[in-house]
Amino acid sequence: MPKKLLVAAVAEELAAFPAPLPGYNRLVTGPGKLNAAVLLSEALERAEYEEVLVVGTSGLVDADTEDDLEGRVFEVSAAVQHDVTDLDGVRGRHISLRERIELGHPGVVVATGDSFVDDAEEAAFIRSLGARLVDMETYAYAWVSQRRGVPIRVVRAVSDRAQDGATARWDEVVTTCSRWLWEYVAREGIVADAADAPSSGADDGHPR
């Protein structure tokens, strides 16, 4: 029986991954925090896993002046939320959930929210939270996994700069991002025996 769970928000993000991938079950949750939390909770209720591996796309919100996004893949060290406010109206702080979830791996901070960010001002605010990346699921995946006591690892490929035109660009590059992700997890040894696994297609699922 597979010991690990491979998770993505949409099928296109798994397009370059072998199906099946030895040692892994796969889960496509659909986009957004609610889908991520409910579907992952159900999966961890049905079976025991030693690790959750999340792969997918993200927008880059840092002040990096490098224009070329080719092959840019990051591991995630922590997750915050950019679309919540506390009772004092402070954005980025929830009234009851932790402001920041540490994943236990070196990497960058991702800000999660239930919208596809394609606005320069919003990207600048997200950057002020200490995040380099923005997506729609990581905080929820991390919250569920940690409540269940299951280690989680998150790897994100940069699809866009979370500014004007980001949505159209995502549609164009998502399958390419999947290839970058597969190459990264294989090269870094994150997926055991990856070199022996053939590339294939994925399941059902839409964006980060």
PDB file of C-alpha atoms in Angstrom:
ATOM      1  CA  MET A   1       0.000   0.000   0.000  1.00  0.00           C
ATOM      2  CA  PRO A   2       1.353   3.476  -0.831  1.00  0.00           C
ATOM      3  CA  LYS A   3       2.904   5.207   2.171  1.00  0.00           C
ATOM      4  CA  LYS A   4       2.853   8.785   0.865  1.00  0.00           C
ATOM      5  CA  LEU A   5       0.263  11.089  -0.674  1.00  0.00           C
ATOM      6  CA  LEU A   6       1.006  13.259  -3.713  1.00  0.00           C
ATOM      7  CA  VAL A   7      -1.292  16.286  -3.735  1.00  0.00           C
ATOM      8  CA  ALA A   8      -2.047  19.034  -6.247  1.00  0.00           C
ATOM      9  CA  ALA A   9      -4.879  21.501  -6.688  1.00  0.00           C
ATOM     10  CA  VAL A  10      -5.481  20.696 -10.357  1.00  0.00           C
ATOM     11  CA  ALA A  11      -4.699  17.845 -12.701  1.00  0.00           C
ATOM     12  CA  GLU A  12      -2.521  19.949 -14.994  1.00  0.00           C
ATOM     13  CA  GLU A  13      -0.013  20.413 -12.182  1.00  0.00           C
ATOM     14  CA  LEU A  14       0.561  16.639 -12.194  1.00  0.00           C
ATOM     15  CA  ALA A  15       0.722  16.255 -15.973  1.00  0.00           C
ATOM     16  CA  ALA A  16       4.440  15.387 -16.011  1.00  0.00           C
ATOM     17  CA  PHE A  17       4.275  12.995 -13.051  1.00  0.00           C
ATOM     18  CA  PRO A  18       4.106   9.223 -13.539  1.00  0.00           C
ATOM     19  CA  ALA A  19       0.705   7.660 -13.006  1.00  0.00           C
ATOM     20  CA  PRO A  20       0.934   5.567 -10.972  1.00  0.00           C
ATOM     21  CA  LEU A  21       3.964   6.777  -9.038  1.00  0.00           C
ATOM     22  CA  PRO A  22       5.388   3.918  -6.942  1.00  0.00           C
ATOM     23  CA  GLY A  23       4.872   4.463  -3.225  1.00  0.00           C
ATOM     24  CA  TYR A  24       2.341   7.263  -3.673  1.00  0.00           C
ATOM     25  CA  ASN A  25      -1.375   7.736  -3.905  1.00  0.00           C
ATOM     26  CA  ARG A  26      -2.396  10.940  -5.640  1.00  0.00           C
ATOM     27  CA  LEU A  27      -5.050  13.477  -4.747  1.00  0.00           C
ATOM     28  CA  VAL A  28      -6.377  16.398  -6.810  1.00  0.00           C
ATOM     29  CA  THR A  29      -8.336  18.665  -4.481  1.00  0.00           C
ATOM     30  CA  GLY A  30      -9.526  21.489  -6.690  1.00  0.00           C
ATOM     31  CA  PRO A  31      -8.426  25.091  -6.082  1.00  0.00           C
ATOM     32  CA  GLY A  32      -8.868  27.147  -2.954  1.00  0.00           C
ATOM     33  CA  LYS A  33      -8.577  26.700   0.796  1.00  0.00           C
ATOM     34  CA  LEU A  34     -11.911  24.994   1.401  1.00  0.00           C
ATOM     35  CA  ASN A  35     -11.379  22.379  -1.308  1.00  0.00           C
ATOM     36  CA  ALA A  36      -7.842  21.831  -0.048  1.00  0.00           C
ATOM     37  CA  ALA A  37      -8.878  21.381   3.576  1.00  0.00           C
ATOM     38  CA  VAL A  38     -11.889  19.143   2.985  1.00  0.00           C
ATOM     39  CA  LEU A  39     -10.395  16.845   0.356  1.00  0.00           C
ATOM     40  CA  LEU A  40      -7.097  16.394   2.192  1.00  0.00           C
ATOM     41  CA  SER A  41      -8.908  15.771   5.490  1.00  0.00           C
ATOM     42  CA  GLU A  42     -10.993  13.067   3.844  1.00  0.00           C
ATOM     43  CA  ALA A  43      -7.918  11.449   2.298  1.00  0.00           C
ATOM     44  CA  LEU A  44      -6.051  11.373   5.616  1.00  0.00           C
ATOM     45  CA  GLU A  45      -9.140   9.934   7.295  1.00  0.00           C
ATOM     46  CA  ARG A  46      -9.341   7.073   4.792  1.00  0.00           C
ATOM     47  CA  ALA A  47      -5.717   5.958   5.033  1.00  0.00           C
ATOM     48  CA  GLU A  48      -2.536   6.471   7.032  1.00  0.00           C
ATOM     49  CA  TYR A  49       0.366   8.227   5.309  1.00  0.00           C
ATOM     50  CA  GLU A  50       3.892   8.926   6.444  1.00  0.00           C
ATOM     51  CA  GLU A  51       4.121  12.132   4.390  1.00  0.00           C
ATOM     52  CA  VAL A  52       2.085  14.511   2.255  1.00  0.00           C
ATOM     53  CA  LEU A  53       3.941  15.901  -0.769  1.00  0.00           C
ATOM     54  CA  VAL A  54       2.245  18.930  -2.325  1.00  0.00           C
ATOM     55  CA  VAL A  55       3.291  20.164  -5.754  1.00  0.00           C
ATOM     56  CA  GLY A  56       1.853  22.975  -7.824  1.00  0.00           C
ATOM     57  CA  THR A  57       2.164  26.474  -9.201  1.00  0.00           C
ATOM     58  CA  SER A  58       2.510  29.839  -7.499  1.00  0.00           C
ATOM     59  CA  GLY A  59       2.902  33.496  -8.300  1.00  0.00           C
ATOM     60  CA  LEU A  60       6.182  35.230  -7.482  1.00  0.00           C
ATOM     61  CA  VAL A  61       5.636  38.405  -5.439  1.00  0.00           C
ATOM     62  CA  ASP A  62       9.139  39.341  -4.308  1.00  0.00           C
ATOM     63  CA  ALA A  63      10.980  42.380  -5.630  1.00  0.00           C
ATOM     64  CA  ASP A  64      13.269  40.199  -7.727  1.00  0.00           C
ATOM     65  CA  THR A  65      14.218  42.046 -10.898  1.00  0.00           C
ATOM     66  CA  GLU A  66      15.033  38.863 -12.790  1.00  0.00           C
ATOM     67  CA  ASP A  67      12.568  38.667 -15.658  1.00  0.00           C
ATOM     68  CA  ASP A  68      13.117  35.055 -16.653  1.00  0.00           C
ATOM     69  CA  LEU A  69      10.861  32.679 -14.692  1.00  0.00           C
ATOM     70  CA  GLU A  70      12.099  29.618 -16.583  1.00  0.00           C
ATOM     71  CA  GLY A  71      12.494  26.628 -14.315  1.00  0.00           C
ATOM     72  CA  ARG A  72      12.085  28.503 -11.041  1.00  0.00           C
ATOM     73  CA  VAL A  73      11.063  26.038  -8.343  1.00  0.00           C
ATOM     74  CA  PHE A  74      10.990  26.651  -4.593  1.00  0.00           C
ATOM     75  CA  GLU A  75      10.437  24.544  -1.529  1.00  0.00           C
ATOM     76  CA  VAL A  76       8.182  26.135   1.065  1.00  0.00           C
ATOM     77  CA  SER A  77       9.312  26.703   4.646  1.00  0.00           C
ATOM     78  CA  ALA A  78       6.170  28.369   6.005  1.00  0.00           C
ATOM     79  CA  ALA A  79       2.679  29.486   5.041  1.00  0.00           C
ATOM     80  CA  VAL A  80       0.644  32.576   5.931  1.00  0.00           C
ATOM     81  CA  GLN A  81      -2.769  33.853   4.798  1.00  0.00           C
ATOM     82  CA  HIS A  82      -3.139  37.125   2.918  1.00  0.00           C
ATOM     83  CA  ASP A  83      -6.935  37.324   2.737  1.00  0.00           C
ATOM     84  CA  VAL A  84      -7.903  37.259   6.427  1.00  0.00           C
ATOM     85  CA  THR A  85      -8.230  39.961   9.094  1.00  0.00           C
ATOM     86  CA  ASP A  86      -8.325  39.872  12.875  1.00  0.00           C
ATOM     87  CA  LEU A  87     -10.774  41.735  15.120  1.00  0.00           C
ATOM     88  CA  ASP A  88      -8.640  44.859  14.849  1.00  0.00           C
ATOM     89  CA  GLY A  89      -8.832  44.751  11.068  1.00  0.00           C
ATOM     90  CA  VAL A  90      -5.202  43.740  10.612  1.00  0.00           C
ATOM     91  CA  ARG A  91      -4.797  41.880   7.326  1.00  0.00           C
ATOM     92  CA  GLY A  92      -2.841  38.671   7.383  1.00  0.00           C
ATOM     93  CA  ARG A  93      -4.023  37.765  10.883  1.00  0.00           C
ATOM     94  CA  HIS A  94      -6.939  35.413  11.504  1.00  0.00           C
ATOM     95  CA  ILE A  95      -9.167  35.719  14.567  1.00  0.00           C
ATOM     96  CA  SER A  96      -8.351  32.163  15.665  1.00  0.00           C
ATOM     97  CA  LEU A  97      -5.888  30.435  13.331  1.00  0.00           C
ATOM     98  CA  ARG A  98      -2.139  30.770  13.603  1.00  0.00           C
ATOM     99  CA  GLU A  99      -0.676  33.655  11.644  1.00  0.00           C
ATOM    100  CA  ARG A 100       2.105  31.441  10.313  1.00  0.00           C
ATOM    101  CA  ILE A 101       2.536  27.682   9.941  1.00  0.00           C
ATOM    102  CA  GLU A 102       6.077  26.343   9.847  1.00  0.00           C
ATOM    103  CA  LEU A 103       6.557  23.279   7.642  1.00  0.00           C
ATOM    104  CA  GLY A 104       9.918  22.177   9.010  1.00  0.00           C
ATOM    105  CA  HIS A 105      11.864  22.468   5.763  1.00  0.00           C
ATOM    106  CA  PRO A 106      14.198  25.203   4.516  1.00  0.00           C
ATOM    107  CA  GLY A 107      12.733  27.356   1.773  1.00  0.00           C
ATOM    108  CA  VAL A 108      10.534  30.400   1.204  1.00  0.00           C
ATOM    109  CA  VAL A 109       7.282  31.677   2.673  1.00  0.00           C
ATOM    110  CA  VAL A 110       4.072  31.353   0.666  1.00  0.00           C
ATOM    111  CA  ALA A 111       0.938  33.445   1.248  1.00  0.00           C
ATOM    112  CA  THR A 112      -2.347  31.646   0.649  1.00  0.00           C
ATOM    113  CA  GLY A 113      -5.696  33.204  -0.234  1.00  0.00           C
ATOM    114  CA  ASP A 114      -8.925  32.377  -2.029  1.00  0.00           C
ATOM    115  CA  SER A 115      -8.254  34.486  -5.097  1.00  0.00           C
ATOM    116  CA  PHE A 116      -5.952  34.343  -8.091  1.00  0.00           C
ATOM    117  CA  VAL A 117      -3.664  37.328  -7.573  1.00  0.00           C
ATOM    118  CA  ASP A 118      -2.951  39.353 -10.715  1.00  0.00           C
ATOM    119  CA  ASP A 119      -2.551  42.855  -9.321  1.00  0.00           C
ATOM    120  CA  ALA A 120       0.708  44.685  -8.562  1.00  0.00           C
ATOM    121  CA  GLU A 121      -0.630  46.468  -5.457  1.00  0.00           C
ATOM    122  CA  GLU A 122      -1.940  43.234  -3.984  1.00  0.00           C
ATOM    123  CA  ALA A 123       1.356  41.535  -4.759  1.00  0.00           C
ATOM    124  CA  ALA A 124       3.173  44.324  -2.898  1.00  0.00           C
ATOM    125  CA  PHE A 125       0.953  43.851   0.157  1.00  0.00           C
ATOM    126  CA  ILE A 126       1.559  40.111   0.127  1.00  0.00           C
ATOM    127  CA  ARG A 127       5.282  40.790  -0.059  1.00  0.00           C
ATOM    128  CA  SER A 128       4.940  42.904   3.105  1.00  0.00           C
ATOM    129  CA  LEU A 129       3.817  39.755   4.942  1.00  0.00           C
ATOM    130  CA  GLY A 130       7.255  38.279   4.319  1.00  0.00           C
ATOM    131  CA  ALA A 131       6.128  36.038   1.475  1.00  0.00           C
ATOM    132  CA  ARG A 132       7.908  35.444  -1.809  1.00  0.00           C
ATOM    133  CA  LEU A 133       5.161  33.292  -3.311  1.00  0.00           C
ATOM    134  CA  VAL A 134       1.375  33.374  -3.439  1.00  0.00           C
ATOM    135  CA  ASP A 135      -1.031  30.485  -3.968  1.00  0.00           C
ATOM    136  CA  MET A 136      -4.527  29.311  -3.070  1.00  0.00           C
ATOM    137  CA  GLU A 137      -4.005  26.152  -0.991  1.00  0.00           C
ATOM    138  CA  THR A 138      -0.745  25.702   0.929  1.00  0.00           C
ATOM    139  CA  TYR A 139      -1.878  27.126   4.276  1.00  0.00           C
ATOM    140  CA  ALA A 140      -4.904  24.818   4.267  1.00  0.00           C
ATOM    141  CA  TYR A 141      -2.853  21.751   3.316  1.00  0.00           C
ATOM    142  CA  ALA A 142      -0.361  22.544   6.082  1.00  0.00           C
ATOM    143  CA  TRP A 143      -3.062  23.159   8.679  1.00  0.00           C
ATOM    144  CA  VAL A 144      -4.798  19.854   7.962  1.00  0.00           C
ATOM    145  CA  SER A 145      -1.588  17.837   7.806  1.00  0.00           C
ATOM    146  CA  GLN A 146      -0.283  19.186  11.086  1.00  0.00           C
ATOM    147  CA  ARG A 147      -3.586  18.618  12.879  1.00  0.00           C
ATOM    148  CA  ARG A 148      -3.402  15.023  11.675  1.00  0.00           C
ATOM    149  CA  GLY A 149       0.225  14.682  12.705  1.00  0.00           C
ATOM    150  CA  VAL A 150       1.393  13.950   9.160  1.00  0.00           C
ATOM    151  CA  PRO A 151       4.605  15.605   7.902  1.00  0.00           C
ATOM    152  CA  ILE A 152       4.107  17.791   4.845  1.00  0.00           C
ATOM    153  CA  ARG A 153       6.479  19.006   2.158  1.00  0.00           C
ATOM    154  CA  VAL A 154       5.477  21.637  -0.413  1.00  0.00           C
ATOM    155  CA  VAL A 155       7.227  22.361  -3.713  1.00  0.00           C
ATOM    156  CA  ARG A 156       6.030  25.210  -5.938  1.00  0.00           C
ATOM    157  CA  ALA A 157       6.959  26.186  -9.492  1.00  0.00           C
ATOM    158  CA  VAL A 158       6.632  29.856 -10.431  1.00  0.00           C
ATOM    159  CA  SER A 159       4.044  30.361 -13.152  1.00  0.00           C
ATOM    160  CA  ASP A 160       3.779  34.174 -13.123  1.00  0.00           C
ATOM    161  CA  ARG A 161       4.508  37.387 -11.216  1.00  0.00           C
ATOM    162  CA  ALA A 162       0.996  37.744  -9.733  1.00  0.00           C
ATOM    163  CA  GLN A 163       0.436  40.927 -11.749  1.00  0.00           C
ATOM    164  CA  ASP A 164      -1.477  41.940 -14.890  1.00  0.00           C
ATOM    165  CA  GLY A 165      -1.787  39.004 -17.276  1.00  0.00           C
ATOM    166  CA  ALA A 166      -1.063  36.355 -14.646  1.00  0.00           C
ATOM    167  CA  THR A 167      -4.239  34.388 -15.329  1.00  0.00           C
ATOM    168  CA  ALA A 168      -3.569  34.100 -19.062  1.00  0.00           C
ATOM    169  CA  ARG A 169       0.050  33.185 -18.416  1.00  0.00           C
ATOM    170  CA  TRP A 170      -0.949  30.450 -15.956  1.00  0.00           C
ATOM    171  CA  ASP A 171      -3.068  28.770 -18.628  1.00  0.00           C
ATOM    172  CA  GLU A 172      -0.091  28.805 -20.998  1.00  0.00           C
ATOM    173  CA  VAL A 173       2.609  27.505 -18.649  1.00  0.00           C
ATOM    174  CA  VAL A 174       0.939  25.186 -16.130  1.00  0.00           C
ATOM    175  CA  THR A 175       1.948  21.958 -17.871  1.00  0.00           C
ATOM    176  CA  THR A 176       5.483  23.292 -18.317  1.00  0.00           C
ATOM    177  CA  CYS A 177       5.534  24.044 -14.590  1.00  0.00           C
ATOM    178  CA  SER A 178       4.564  20.431 -13.977  1.00  0.00           C
ATOM    179  CA  ARG A 179       7.663  19.317 -15.869  1.00  0.00           C
ATOM    180  CA  TRP A 180       9.854  21.665 -13.809  1.00  0.00           C
ATOM    181  CA  LEU A 181       8.316  20.246 -10.641  1.00  0.00           C
ATOM    182  CA  TRP A 182       8.895  16.644 -11.684  1.00  0.00           C
ATOM    183  CA  GLU A 183      12.485  17.386 -12.675  1.00  0.00           C
ATOM    184  CA  TYR A 184      13.070  19.081  -9.319  1.00  0.00           C
ATOM    185  CA  VAL A 185      11.646  16.355  -7.072  1.00  0.00           C
ATOM    186  CA  ALA A 186      13.508  13.724  -9.099  1.00  0.00           C
ATOM    187  CA  ARG A 187      16.813  15.608  -9.025  1.00  0.00           C
ATOM    188  CA  GLU A 188      16.591  16.427  -5.316  1.00  0.00           C
ATOM    189  CA  GLY A 189      15.626  12.879  -4.370  1.00  0.00           C
ATOM    190  CA  ILE A 190      12.325  14.011  -2.861  1.00  0.00           C
ATOM    191  CA  VAL A 191      10.560  11.191  -4.695  1.00  0.00           C
ATOM    192  CA  ALA A 192      12.403   7.915  -4.156  1.00  0.00           C
ATOM    193  CA  ASP A 193      13.264   5.911  -7.278  1.00  0.00           C
ATOM    194  CA  ALA A 194      12.034   8.803  -9.437  1.00  0.00           C
ATOM    195  CA  ALA A 195      14.652   8.140 -12.079  1.00  0.00           C
ATOM    196  CA  ASP A 196      13.097   4.762 -12.816  1.00  0.00           C
ATOM    197  CA  ALA A 197       9.537   6.030 -13.145  1.00  0.00           C
ATOM    198  CA  PRO A 198       8.114   6.901 -16.586  1.00  0.00           C
ATOM    199  CA  SER A 199       6.369  10.224 -17.117  1.00  0.00           C
ATOM    200  CA  SER A 200       2.621  10.107 -17.682  1.00  0.00           C
ATOM    201  CA  GLY A 201      -0.637  12.040 -17.315  1.00  0.00           C
ATOM    202  CA  ALA A 202      -2.801  13.039 -14.346  1.00  0.00           C
ATOM    203  CA  ASP A 203      -6.360  13.283 -12.969  1.00  0.00           C
ATOM    204  CA  ASP A 204      -9.196  15.750 -12.667  1.00  0.00           C
ATOM    205  CA  GLY A 205      -9.215  18.879 -11.071  1.00  0.00           C
ATOM    206  CA  HIS A 206      -7.917  24.695 -11.813  1.00  0.00           C
ATOM    207  CA  PRO A 207      -5.306  27.057 -10.607  1.00  0.00           C
ATOM    208  CA  ARG A 208      -3.149  27.663  -7.664  1.00  0.00           C
TER     209      ARG A 208
END
